[in-house]
PDB file of C-alpha atoms in Angstrom:
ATOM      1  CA  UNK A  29     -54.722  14.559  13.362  1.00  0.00           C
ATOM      2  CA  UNK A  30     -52.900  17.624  14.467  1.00  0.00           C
ATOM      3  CA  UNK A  31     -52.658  19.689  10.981  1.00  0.00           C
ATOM      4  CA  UNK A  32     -55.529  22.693  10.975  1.00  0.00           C
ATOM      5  CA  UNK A  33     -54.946  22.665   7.319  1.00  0.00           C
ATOM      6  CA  UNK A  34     -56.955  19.785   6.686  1.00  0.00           C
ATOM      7  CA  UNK A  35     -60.752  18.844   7.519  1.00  0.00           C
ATOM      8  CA  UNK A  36     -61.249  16.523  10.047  1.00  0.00           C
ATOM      9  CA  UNK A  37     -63.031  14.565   7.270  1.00  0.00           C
ATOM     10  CA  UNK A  38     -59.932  14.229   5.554  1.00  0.00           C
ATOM     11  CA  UNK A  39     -57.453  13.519   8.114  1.00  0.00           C
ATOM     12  CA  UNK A  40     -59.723  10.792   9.297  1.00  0.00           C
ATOM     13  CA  UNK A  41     -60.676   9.236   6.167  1.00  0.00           C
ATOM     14  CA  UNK A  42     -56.410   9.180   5.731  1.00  0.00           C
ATOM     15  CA  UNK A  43     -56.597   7.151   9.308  1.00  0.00           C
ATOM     16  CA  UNK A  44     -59.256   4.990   8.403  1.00  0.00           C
ATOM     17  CA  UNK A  45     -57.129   4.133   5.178  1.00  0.00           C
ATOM     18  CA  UNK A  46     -54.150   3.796   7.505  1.00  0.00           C
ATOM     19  CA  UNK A  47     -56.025   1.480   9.793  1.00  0.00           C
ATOM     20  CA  UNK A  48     -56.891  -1.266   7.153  1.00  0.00           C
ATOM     21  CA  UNK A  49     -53.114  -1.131   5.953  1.00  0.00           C
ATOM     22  CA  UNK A  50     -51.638  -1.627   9.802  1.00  0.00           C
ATOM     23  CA  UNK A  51     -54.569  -4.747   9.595  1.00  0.00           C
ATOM     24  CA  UNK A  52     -53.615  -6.417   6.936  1.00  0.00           C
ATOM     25  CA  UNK A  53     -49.572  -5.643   7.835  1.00  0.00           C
ATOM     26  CA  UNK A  54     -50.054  -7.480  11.429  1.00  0.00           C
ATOM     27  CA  UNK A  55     -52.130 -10.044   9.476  1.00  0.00           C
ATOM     28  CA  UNK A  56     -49.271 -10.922   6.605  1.00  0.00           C
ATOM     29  CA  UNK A  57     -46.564 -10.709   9.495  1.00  0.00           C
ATOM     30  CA  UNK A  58     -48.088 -13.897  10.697  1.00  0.00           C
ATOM     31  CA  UNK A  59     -48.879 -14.731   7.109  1.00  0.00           C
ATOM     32  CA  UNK A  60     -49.665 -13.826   3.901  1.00  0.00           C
ATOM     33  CA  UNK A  61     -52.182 -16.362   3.592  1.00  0.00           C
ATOM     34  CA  UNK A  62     -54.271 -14.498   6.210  1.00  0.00           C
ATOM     35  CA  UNK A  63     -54.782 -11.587   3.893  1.00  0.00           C
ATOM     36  CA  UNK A  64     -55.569 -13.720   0.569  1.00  0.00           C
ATOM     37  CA  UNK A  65     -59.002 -13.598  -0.972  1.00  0.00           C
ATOM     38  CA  UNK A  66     -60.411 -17.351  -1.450  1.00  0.00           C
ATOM     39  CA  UNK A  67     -61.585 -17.813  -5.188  1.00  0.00           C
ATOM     40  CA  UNK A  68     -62.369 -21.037  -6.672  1.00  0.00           C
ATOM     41  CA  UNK A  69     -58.940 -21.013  -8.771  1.00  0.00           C
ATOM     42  CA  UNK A  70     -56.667 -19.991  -5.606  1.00  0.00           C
ATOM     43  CA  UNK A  71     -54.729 -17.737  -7.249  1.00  0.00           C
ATOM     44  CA  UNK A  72     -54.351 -15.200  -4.457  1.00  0.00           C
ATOM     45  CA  UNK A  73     -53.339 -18.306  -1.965  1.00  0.00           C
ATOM     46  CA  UNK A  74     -50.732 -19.571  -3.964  1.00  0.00           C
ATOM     47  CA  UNK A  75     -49.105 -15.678  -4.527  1.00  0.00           C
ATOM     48  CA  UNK A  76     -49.619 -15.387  -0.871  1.00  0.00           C
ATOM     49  CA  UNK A  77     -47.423 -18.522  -0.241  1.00  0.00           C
ATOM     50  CA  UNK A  78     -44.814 -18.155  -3.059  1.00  0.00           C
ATOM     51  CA  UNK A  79     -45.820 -20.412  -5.444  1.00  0.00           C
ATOM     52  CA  UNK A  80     -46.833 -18.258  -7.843  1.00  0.00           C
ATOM     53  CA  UNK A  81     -45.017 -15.404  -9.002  1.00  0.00           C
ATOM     54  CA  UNK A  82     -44.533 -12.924 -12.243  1.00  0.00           C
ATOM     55  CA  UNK A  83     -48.137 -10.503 -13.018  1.00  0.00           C
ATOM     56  CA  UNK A  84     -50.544 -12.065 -11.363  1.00  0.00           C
ATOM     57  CA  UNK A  85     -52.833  -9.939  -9.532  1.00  0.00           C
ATOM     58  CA  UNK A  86     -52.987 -10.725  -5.949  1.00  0.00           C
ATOM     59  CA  UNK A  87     -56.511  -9.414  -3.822  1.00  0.00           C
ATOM     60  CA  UNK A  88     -56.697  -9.477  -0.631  1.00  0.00           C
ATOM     61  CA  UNK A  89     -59.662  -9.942   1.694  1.00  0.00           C
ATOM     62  CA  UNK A  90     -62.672  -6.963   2.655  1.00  0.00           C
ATOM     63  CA  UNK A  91     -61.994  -4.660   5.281  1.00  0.00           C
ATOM     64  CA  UNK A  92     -64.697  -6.611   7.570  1.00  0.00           C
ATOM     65  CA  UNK A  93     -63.240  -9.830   6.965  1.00  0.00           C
ATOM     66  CA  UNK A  94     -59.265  -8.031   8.140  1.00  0.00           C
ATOM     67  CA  UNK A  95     -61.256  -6.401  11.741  1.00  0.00           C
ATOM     68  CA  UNK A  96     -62.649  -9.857  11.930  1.00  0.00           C
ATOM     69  CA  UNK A  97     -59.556 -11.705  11.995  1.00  0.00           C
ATOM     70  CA  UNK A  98     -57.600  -9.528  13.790  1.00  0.00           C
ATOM     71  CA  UNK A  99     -60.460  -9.364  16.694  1.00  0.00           C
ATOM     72  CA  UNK A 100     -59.565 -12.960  17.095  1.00  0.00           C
ATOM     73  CA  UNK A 101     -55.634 -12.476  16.471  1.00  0.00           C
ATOM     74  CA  UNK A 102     -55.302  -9.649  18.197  1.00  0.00           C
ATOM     75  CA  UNK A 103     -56.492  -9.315  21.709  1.00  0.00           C
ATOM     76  CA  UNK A 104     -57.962  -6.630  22.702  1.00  0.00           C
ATOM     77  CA  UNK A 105     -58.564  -5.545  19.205  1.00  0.00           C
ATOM     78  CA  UNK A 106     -62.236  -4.551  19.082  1.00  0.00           C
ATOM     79  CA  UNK A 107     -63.765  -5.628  15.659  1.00  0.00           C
ATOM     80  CA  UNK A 108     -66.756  -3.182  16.265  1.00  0.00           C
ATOM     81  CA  UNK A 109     -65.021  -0.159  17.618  1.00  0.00           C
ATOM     82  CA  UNK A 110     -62.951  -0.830  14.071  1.00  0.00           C
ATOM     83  CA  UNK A 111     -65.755  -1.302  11.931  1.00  0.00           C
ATOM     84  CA  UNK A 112     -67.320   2.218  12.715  1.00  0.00           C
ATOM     85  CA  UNK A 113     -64.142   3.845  12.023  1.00  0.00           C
ATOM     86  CA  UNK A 114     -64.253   2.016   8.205  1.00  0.00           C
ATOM     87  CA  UNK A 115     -67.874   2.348   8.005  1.00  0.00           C
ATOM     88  CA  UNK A 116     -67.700   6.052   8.616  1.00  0.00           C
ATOM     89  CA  UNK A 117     -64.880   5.626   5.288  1.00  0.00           C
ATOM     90  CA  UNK A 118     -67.406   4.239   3.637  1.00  0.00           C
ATOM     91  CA  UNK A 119     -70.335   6.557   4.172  1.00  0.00           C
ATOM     92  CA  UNK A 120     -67.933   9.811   3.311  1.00  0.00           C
ATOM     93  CA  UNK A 121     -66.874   7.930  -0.234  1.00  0.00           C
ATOM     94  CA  UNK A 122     -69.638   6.208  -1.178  1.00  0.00           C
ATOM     95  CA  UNK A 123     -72.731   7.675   0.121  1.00  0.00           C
ATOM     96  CA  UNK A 124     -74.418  11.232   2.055  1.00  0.00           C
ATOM     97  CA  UNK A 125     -74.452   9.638   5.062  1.00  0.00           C
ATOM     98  CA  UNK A 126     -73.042  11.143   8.501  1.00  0.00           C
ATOM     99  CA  UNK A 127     -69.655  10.259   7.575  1.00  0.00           C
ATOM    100  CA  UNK A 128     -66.893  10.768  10.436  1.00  0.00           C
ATOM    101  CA  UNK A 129     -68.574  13.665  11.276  1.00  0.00           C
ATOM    102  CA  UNK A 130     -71.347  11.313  13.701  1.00  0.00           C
ATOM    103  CA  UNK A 131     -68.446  11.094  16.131  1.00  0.00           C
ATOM    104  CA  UNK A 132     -66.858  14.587  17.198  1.00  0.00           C
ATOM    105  CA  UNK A 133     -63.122  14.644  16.655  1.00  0.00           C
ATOM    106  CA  UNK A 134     -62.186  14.780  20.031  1.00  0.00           C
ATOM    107  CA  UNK A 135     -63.318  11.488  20.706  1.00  0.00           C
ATOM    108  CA  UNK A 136     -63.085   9.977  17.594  1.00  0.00           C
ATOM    109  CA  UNK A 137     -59.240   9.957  17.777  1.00  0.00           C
ATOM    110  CA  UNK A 138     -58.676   8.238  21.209  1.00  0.00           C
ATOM    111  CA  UNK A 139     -61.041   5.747  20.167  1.00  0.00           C
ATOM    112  CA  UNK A 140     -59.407   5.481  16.359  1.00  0.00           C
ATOM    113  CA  UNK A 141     -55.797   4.698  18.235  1.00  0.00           C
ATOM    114  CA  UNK A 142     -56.927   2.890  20.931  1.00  0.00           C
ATOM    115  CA  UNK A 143     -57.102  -0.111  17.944  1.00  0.00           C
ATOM    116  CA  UNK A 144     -54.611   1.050  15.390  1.00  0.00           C
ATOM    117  CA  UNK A 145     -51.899   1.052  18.805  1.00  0.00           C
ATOM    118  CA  UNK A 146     -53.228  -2.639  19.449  1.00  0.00           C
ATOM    119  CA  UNK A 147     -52.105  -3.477  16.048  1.00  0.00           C
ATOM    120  CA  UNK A 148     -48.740  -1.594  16.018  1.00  0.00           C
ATOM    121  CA  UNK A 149     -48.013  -4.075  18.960  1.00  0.00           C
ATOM    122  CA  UNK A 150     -48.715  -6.892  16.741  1.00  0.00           C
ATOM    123  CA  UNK A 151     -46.682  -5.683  14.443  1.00  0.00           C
ATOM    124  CA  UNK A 152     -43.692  -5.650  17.381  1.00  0.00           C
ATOM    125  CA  UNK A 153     -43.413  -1.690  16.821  1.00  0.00           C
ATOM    126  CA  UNK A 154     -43.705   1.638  18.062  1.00  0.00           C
ATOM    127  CA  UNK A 155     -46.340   4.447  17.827  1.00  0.00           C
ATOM    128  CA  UNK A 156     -42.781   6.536  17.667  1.00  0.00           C
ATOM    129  CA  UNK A 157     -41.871   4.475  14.739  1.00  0.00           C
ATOM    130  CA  UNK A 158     -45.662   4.952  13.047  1.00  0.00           C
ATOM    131  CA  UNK A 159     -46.303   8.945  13.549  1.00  0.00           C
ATOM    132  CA  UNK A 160     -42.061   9.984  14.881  1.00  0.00           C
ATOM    133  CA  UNK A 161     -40.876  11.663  17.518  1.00  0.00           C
ATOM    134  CA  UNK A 162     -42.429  15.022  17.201  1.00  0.00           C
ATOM    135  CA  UNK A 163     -46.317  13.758  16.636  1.00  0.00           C
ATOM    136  CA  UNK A 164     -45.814  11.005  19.241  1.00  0.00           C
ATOM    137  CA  UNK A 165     -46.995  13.058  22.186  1.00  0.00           C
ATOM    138  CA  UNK A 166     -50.306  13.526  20.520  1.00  0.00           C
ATOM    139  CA  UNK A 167     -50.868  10.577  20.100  1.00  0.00           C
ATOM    140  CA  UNK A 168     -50.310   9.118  23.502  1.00  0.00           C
ATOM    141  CA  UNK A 169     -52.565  12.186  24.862  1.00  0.00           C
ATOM    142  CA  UNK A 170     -55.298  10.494  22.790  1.00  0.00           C
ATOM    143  CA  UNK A 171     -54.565   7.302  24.298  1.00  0.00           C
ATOM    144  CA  UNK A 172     -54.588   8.501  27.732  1.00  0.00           C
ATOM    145  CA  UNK A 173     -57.752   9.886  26.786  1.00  0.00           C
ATOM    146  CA  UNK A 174     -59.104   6.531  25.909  1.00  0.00           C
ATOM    147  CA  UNK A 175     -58.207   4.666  28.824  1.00  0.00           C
ATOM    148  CA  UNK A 176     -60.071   7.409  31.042  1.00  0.00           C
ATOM    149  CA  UNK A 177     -63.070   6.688  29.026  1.00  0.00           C
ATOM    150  CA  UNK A 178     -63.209   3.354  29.152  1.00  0.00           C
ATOM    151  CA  UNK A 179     -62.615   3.436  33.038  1.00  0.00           C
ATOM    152  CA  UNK A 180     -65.258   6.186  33.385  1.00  0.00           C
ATOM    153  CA  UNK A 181     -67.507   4.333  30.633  1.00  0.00           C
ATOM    154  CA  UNK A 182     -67.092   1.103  33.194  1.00  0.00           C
ATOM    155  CA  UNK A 183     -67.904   2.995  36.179  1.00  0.00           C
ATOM    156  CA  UNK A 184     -70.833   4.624  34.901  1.00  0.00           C
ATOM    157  CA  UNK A 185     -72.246   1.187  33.975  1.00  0.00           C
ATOM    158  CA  UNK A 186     -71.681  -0.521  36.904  1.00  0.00           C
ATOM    159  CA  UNK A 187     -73.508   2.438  39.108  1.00  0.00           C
ATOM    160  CA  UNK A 188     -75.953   2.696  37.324  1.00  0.00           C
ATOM    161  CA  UNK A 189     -76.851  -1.058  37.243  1.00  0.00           C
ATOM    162  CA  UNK A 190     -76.529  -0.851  41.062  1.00  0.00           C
ATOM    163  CA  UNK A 191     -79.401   2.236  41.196  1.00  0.00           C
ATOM    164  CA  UNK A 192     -81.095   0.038  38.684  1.00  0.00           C
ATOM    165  CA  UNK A 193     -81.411  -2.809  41.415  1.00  0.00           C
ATOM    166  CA  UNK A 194     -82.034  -0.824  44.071  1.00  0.00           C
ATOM    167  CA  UNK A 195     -85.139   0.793  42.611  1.00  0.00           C
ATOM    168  CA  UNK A 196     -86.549  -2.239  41.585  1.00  0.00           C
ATOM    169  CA  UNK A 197     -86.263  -3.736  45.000  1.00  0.00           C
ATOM    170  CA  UNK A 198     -87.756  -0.901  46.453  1.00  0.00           C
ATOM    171  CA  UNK A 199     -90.317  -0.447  43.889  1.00  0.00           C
ATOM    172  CA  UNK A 200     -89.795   2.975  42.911  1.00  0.00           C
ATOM    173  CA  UNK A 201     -88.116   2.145  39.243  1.00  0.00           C
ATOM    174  CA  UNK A 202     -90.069   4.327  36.545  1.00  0.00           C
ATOM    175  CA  UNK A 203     -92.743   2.198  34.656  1.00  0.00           C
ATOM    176  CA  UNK A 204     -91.374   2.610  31.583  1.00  0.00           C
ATOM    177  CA  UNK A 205     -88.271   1.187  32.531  1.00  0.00           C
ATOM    178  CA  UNK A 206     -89.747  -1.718  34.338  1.00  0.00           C
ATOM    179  CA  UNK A 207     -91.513  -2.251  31.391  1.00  0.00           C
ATOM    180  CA  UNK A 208     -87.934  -2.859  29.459  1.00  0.00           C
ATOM    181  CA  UNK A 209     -86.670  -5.249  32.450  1.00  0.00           C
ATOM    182  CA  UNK A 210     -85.357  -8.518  30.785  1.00  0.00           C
ATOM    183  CA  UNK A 211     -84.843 -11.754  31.715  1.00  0.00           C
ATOM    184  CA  UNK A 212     -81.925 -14.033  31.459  1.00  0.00           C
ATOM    185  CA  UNK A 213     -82.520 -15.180  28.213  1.00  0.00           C
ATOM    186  CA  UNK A 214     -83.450 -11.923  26.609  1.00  0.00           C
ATOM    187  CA  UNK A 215     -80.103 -10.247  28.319  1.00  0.00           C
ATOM    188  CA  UNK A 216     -77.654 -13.338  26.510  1.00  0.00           C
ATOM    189  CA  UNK A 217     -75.871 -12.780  23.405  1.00  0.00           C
ATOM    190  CA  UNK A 218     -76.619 -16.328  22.667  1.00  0.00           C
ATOM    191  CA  UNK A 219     -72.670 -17.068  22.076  1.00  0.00           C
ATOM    192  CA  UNK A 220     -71.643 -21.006  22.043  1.00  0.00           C
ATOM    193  CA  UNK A 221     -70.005 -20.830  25.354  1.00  0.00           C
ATOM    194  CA  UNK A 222     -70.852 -19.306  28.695  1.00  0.00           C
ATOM    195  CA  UNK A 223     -69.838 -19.371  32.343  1.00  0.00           C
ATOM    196  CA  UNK A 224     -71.813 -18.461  35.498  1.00  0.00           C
ATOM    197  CA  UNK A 225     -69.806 -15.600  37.216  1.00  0.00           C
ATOM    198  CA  UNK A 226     -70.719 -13.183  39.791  1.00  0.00           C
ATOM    199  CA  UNK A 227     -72.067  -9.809  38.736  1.00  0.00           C
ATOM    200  CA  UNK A 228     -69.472  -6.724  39.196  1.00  0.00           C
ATOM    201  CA  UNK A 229     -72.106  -4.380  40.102  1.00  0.00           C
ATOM    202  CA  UNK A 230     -74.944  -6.408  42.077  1.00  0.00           C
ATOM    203  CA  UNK A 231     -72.971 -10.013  42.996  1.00  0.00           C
ATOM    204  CA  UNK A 232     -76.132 -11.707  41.412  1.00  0.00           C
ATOM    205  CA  UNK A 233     -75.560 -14.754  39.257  1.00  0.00           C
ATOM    206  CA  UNK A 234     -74.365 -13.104  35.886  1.00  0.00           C
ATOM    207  CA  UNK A 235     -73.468 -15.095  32.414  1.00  0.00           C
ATOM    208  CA  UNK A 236     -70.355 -14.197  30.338  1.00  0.00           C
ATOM    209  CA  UNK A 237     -69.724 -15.447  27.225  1.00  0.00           C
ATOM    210  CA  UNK A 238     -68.108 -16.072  24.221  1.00  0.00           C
ATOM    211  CA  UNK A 239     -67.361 -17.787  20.943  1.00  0.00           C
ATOM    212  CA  UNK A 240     -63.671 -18.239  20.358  1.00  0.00           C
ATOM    213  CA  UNK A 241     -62.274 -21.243  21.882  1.00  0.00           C
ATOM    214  CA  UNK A 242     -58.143 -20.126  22.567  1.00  0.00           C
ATOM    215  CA  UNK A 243     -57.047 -23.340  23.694  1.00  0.00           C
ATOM    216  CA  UNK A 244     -58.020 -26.593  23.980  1.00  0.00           C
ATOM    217  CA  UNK A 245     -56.584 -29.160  26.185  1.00  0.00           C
ATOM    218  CA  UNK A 246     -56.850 -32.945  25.771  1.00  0.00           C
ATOM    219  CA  UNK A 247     -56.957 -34.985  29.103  1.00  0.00           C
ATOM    220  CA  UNK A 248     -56.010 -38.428  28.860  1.00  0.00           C
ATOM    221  CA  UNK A 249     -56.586 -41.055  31.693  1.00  0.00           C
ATOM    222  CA  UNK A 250     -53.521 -42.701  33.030  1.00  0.00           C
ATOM    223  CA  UNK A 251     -51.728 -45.156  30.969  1.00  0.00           C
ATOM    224  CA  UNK A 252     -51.960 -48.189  33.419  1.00  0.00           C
ATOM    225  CA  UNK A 253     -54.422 -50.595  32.529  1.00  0.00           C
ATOM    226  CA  UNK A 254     -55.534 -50.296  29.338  1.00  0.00           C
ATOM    227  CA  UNK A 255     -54.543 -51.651  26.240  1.00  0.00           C
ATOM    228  CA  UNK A 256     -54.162 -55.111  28.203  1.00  0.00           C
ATOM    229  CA  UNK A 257     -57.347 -56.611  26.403  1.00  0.00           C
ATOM    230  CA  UNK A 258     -60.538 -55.335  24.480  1.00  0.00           C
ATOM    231  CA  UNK A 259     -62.687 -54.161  26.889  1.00  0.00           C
ATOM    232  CA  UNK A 260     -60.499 -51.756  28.839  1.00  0.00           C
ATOM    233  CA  UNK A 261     -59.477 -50.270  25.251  1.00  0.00           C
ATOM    234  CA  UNK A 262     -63.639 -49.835  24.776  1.00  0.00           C
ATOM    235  CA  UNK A 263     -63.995 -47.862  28.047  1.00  0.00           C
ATOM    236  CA  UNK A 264     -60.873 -46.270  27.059  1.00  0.00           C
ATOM    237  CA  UNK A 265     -62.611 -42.855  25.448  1.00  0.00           C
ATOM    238  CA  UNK A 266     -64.935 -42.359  28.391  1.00  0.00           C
ATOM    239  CA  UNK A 267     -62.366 -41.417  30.531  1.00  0.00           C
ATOM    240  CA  UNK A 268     -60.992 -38.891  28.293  1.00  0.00           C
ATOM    241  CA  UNK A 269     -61.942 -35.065  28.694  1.00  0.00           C
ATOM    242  CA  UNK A 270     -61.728 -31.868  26.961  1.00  0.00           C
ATOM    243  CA  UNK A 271     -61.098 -28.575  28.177  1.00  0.00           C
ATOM    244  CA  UNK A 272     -61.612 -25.575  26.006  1.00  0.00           C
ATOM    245  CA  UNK A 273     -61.010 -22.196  27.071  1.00  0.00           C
ATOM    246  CA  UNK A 274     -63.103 -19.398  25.679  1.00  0.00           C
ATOM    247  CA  UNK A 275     -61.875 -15.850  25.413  1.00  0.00           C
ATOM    248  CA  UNK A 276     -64.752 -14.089  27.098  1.00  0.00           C
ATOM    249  CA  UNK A 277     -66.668 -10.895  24.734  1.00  0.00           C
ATOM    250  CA  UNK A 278     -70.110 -10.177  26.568  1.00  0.00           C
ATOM    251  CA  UNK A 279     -71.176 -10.377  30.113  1.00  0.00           C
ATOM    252  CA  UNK A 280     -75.221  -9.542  31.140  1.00  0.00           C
ATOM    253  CA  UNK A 281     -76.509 -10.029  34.526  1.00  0.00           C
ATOM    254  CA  UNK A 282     -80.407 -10.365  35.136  1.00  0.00           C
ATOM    255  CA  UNK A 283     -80.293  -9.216  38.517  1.00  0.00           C
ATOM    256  CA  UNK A 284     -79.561  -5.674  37.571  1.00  0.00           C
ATOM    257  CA  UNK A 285     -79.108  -5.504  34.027  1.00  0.00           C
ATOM    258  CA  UNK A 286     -75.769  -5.021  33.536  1.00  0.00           C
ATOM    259  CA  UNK A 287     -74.308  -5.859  30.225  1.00  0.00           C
ATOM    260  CA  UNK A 288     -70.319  -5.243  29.143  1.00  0.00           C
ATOM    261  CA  UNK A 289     -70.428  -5.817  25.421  1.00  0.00           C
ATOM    262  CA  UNK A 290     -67.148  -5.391  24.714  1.00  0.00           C
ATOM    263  CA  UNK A 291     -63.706  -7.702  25.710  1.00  0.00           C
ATOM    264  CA  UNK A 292     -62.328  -4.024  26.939  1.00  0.00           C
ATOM    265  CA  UNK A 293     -65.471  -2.843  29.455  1.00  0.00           C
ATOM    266  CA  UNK A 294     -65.191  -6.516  30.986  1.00  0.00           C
ATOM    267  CA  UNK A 295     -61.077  -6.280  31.453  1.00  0.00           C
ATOM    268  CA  UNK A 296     -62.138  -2.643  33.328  1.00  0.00           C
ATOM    269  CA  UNK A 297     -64.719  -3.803  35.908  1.00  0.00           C
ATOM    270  CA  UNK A 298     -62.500  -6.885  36.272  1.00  0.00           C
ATOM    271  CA  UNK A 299     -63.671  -9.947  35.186  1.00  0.00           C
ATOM    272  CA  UNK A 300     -61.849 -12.912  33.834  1.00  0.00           C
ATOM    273  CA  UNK A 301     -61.448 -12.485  30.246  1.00  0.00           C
ATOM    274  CA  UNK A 302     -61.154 -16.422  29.758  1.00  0.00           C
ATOM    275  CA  UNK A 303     -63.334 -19.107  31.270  1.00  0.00           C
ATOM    276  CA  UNK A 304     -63.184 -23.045  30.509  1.00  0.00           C
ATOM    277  CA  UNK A 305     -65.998 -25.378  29.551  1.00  0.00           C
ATOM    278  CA  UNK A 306     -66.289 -28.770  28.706  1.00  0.00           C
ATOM    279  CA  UNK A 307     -65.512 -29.615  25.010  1.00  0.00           C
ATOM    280  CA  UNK A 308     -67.022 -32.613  22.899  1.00  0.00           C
ATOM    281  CA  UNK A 309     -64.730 -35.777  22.889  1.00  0.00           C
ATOM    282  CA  UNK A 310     -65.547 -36.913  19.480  1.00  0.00           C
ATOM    283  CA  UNK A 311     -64.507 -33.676  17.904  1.00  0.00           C
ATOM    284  CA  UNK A 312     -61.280 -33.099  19.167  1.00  0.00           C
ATOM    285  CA  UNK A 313     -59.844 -36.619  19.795  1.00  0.00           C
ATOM    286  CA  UNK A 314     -59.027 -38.886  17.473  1.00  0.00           C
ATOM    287  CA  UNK A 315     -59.260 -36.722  14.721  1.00  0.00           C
ATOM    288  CA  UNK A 316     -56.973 -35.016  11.985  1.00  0.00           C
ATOM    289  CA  UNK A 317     -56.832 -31.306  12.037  1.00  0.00           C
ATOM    290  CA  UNK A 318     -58.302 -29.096   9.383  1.00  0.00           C
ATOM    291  CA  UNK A 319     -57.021 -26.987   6.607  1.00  0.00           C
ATOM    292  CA  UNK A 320     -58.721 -24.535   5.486  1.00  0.00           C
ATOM    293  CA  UNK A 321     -58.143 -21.824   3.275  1.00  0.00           C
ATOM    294  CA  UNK A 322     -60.677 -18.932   5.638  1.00  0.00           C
TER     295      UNK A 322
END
């Protein structure tokens, strides 16, 4: 990253490399089994938890499948800000496509450690202990970098989205752009969960949403009562609820158009990055959790 010896080709395809080894690291740290390929025999499962041992050859899971699980491990580890980084690997081995090169360097690196520093953490370290001492400043420069984007990135959406409004109020918004105005429905990600929140830039009614649930809590009526004869211990499951909270990734709003499509852009302009819904009774009481091996 700092060597004028090498391409920035090569030093980045050496980060990209680097990237899907700190992935799989803060995966296995947690466990091994969260970096084992599924196959039909379970071979790499049963290396992965010690069963199996001698010259066996243990594969681990794709690159995508690593981002994707550490998206959902690692908070705020963006899968998609990862996935260009090993997609631009991809294009400079396999194919004559843009390569790194469709980023310029000087914002390719602040974005490149803005994840692989998110995964250091989960792997209870130091960028000192990943680069030393004497490349560490660089790499907090690049970092620095990042976070100035992101807040500038934020800002620019959220005026922008205000202008947006205004012009349409007033009438004077270009045709072609009216022409692109969306409604609510066209605006959502269509995730499983969403929340009604007000909008950062215009204080309409916005939506954010998300998929993964990070917690689900069981609430059981009081105690007194039931179990004294059949027909209290009937009624029994209506007065249980469910509370899941969802970790919020997308927010739109289709009073001015707004939309933060990443879990960072909504932590900037300062929304919650959790909301609760209601969860389905009959799937999470009464019934035995699941094991699977994905």
């Amino acid at each position: 990253m700092d060597d004028d010896s090498r391409s920035f080709d090569e030093q980045a395809l050496w980060a990209a490399l680097a990237l899907e080894l700190l992935a799989k690291a803060a995966l296995a740290r947690v466990s091994p089994l969260l970096i084992a390929e599924p196959n039909e025999e379970g071979t790499n499962l049963l290396i992965a938890s010690g069963l199996v041992k001698g010259d066996a050859r243990f594969t681990s899971v794709r690159a995508k499948t690593l981002m994707a699980r550490c998206h959902k491990a690692f908070k705020p580890f963006d899968q998609a800000e990862a996935m260009k980084i090993i997609n631009g690997r991809n294009e400079y081995l396999h194919s004559s496509g843009a390569g790194f090169m469709a980023i310029p360097p000087h914002s390719w690196w602040p974005r490149y450690w803005a994840q692989a520093a998110i995964l250091v953490t989960a792997l209870d370290r130091d960028i000192e202990e990943l680069v030393g001492s004497d490349r560490e400043p660089t790499v907090t420069a690049h970092l620095e970098q990042n976070a100035k984007n992101l807040e500038q990135r934020t800002e620019a959406l959220i005026e922008r989205a205000k202008q947006r409004r205004q012009q349409w109020l007033d009438g004077t918004l270009p045709a072609k752009v009216a022409a692109e105005w969306k409604t609510g429905q066209y605006l959502s990600a269509t995730m499983s969960h969403s929340e009604t929140v007000a909008c950062p830039a215009c204080e309409s009614a916005g939506l954010l949403e998300g998929d993964e649930v990070v917690n689900v809590e069981i609430n059981y009526p009081p105690s007194g009562g039931y179990g004294l004869d059949e027909e209290y211990d009937s009624h029994y499951l209506d007065d249980v609820s469910v509370t899941l909270t969802i970790g919020a990734d997308y927010f739109s709003c289709a009073g001015c158009q707004l939309v933060l499509n990443s879990y960072d852009l909504i932590t900037q302009a300062g929304l919650d990055t959790e909301f609760d819904v209601d969860g389905d009774v009959d799937e999470y009481v009464g019934q035995e959790p699941e094991y699977g091996n994905d």
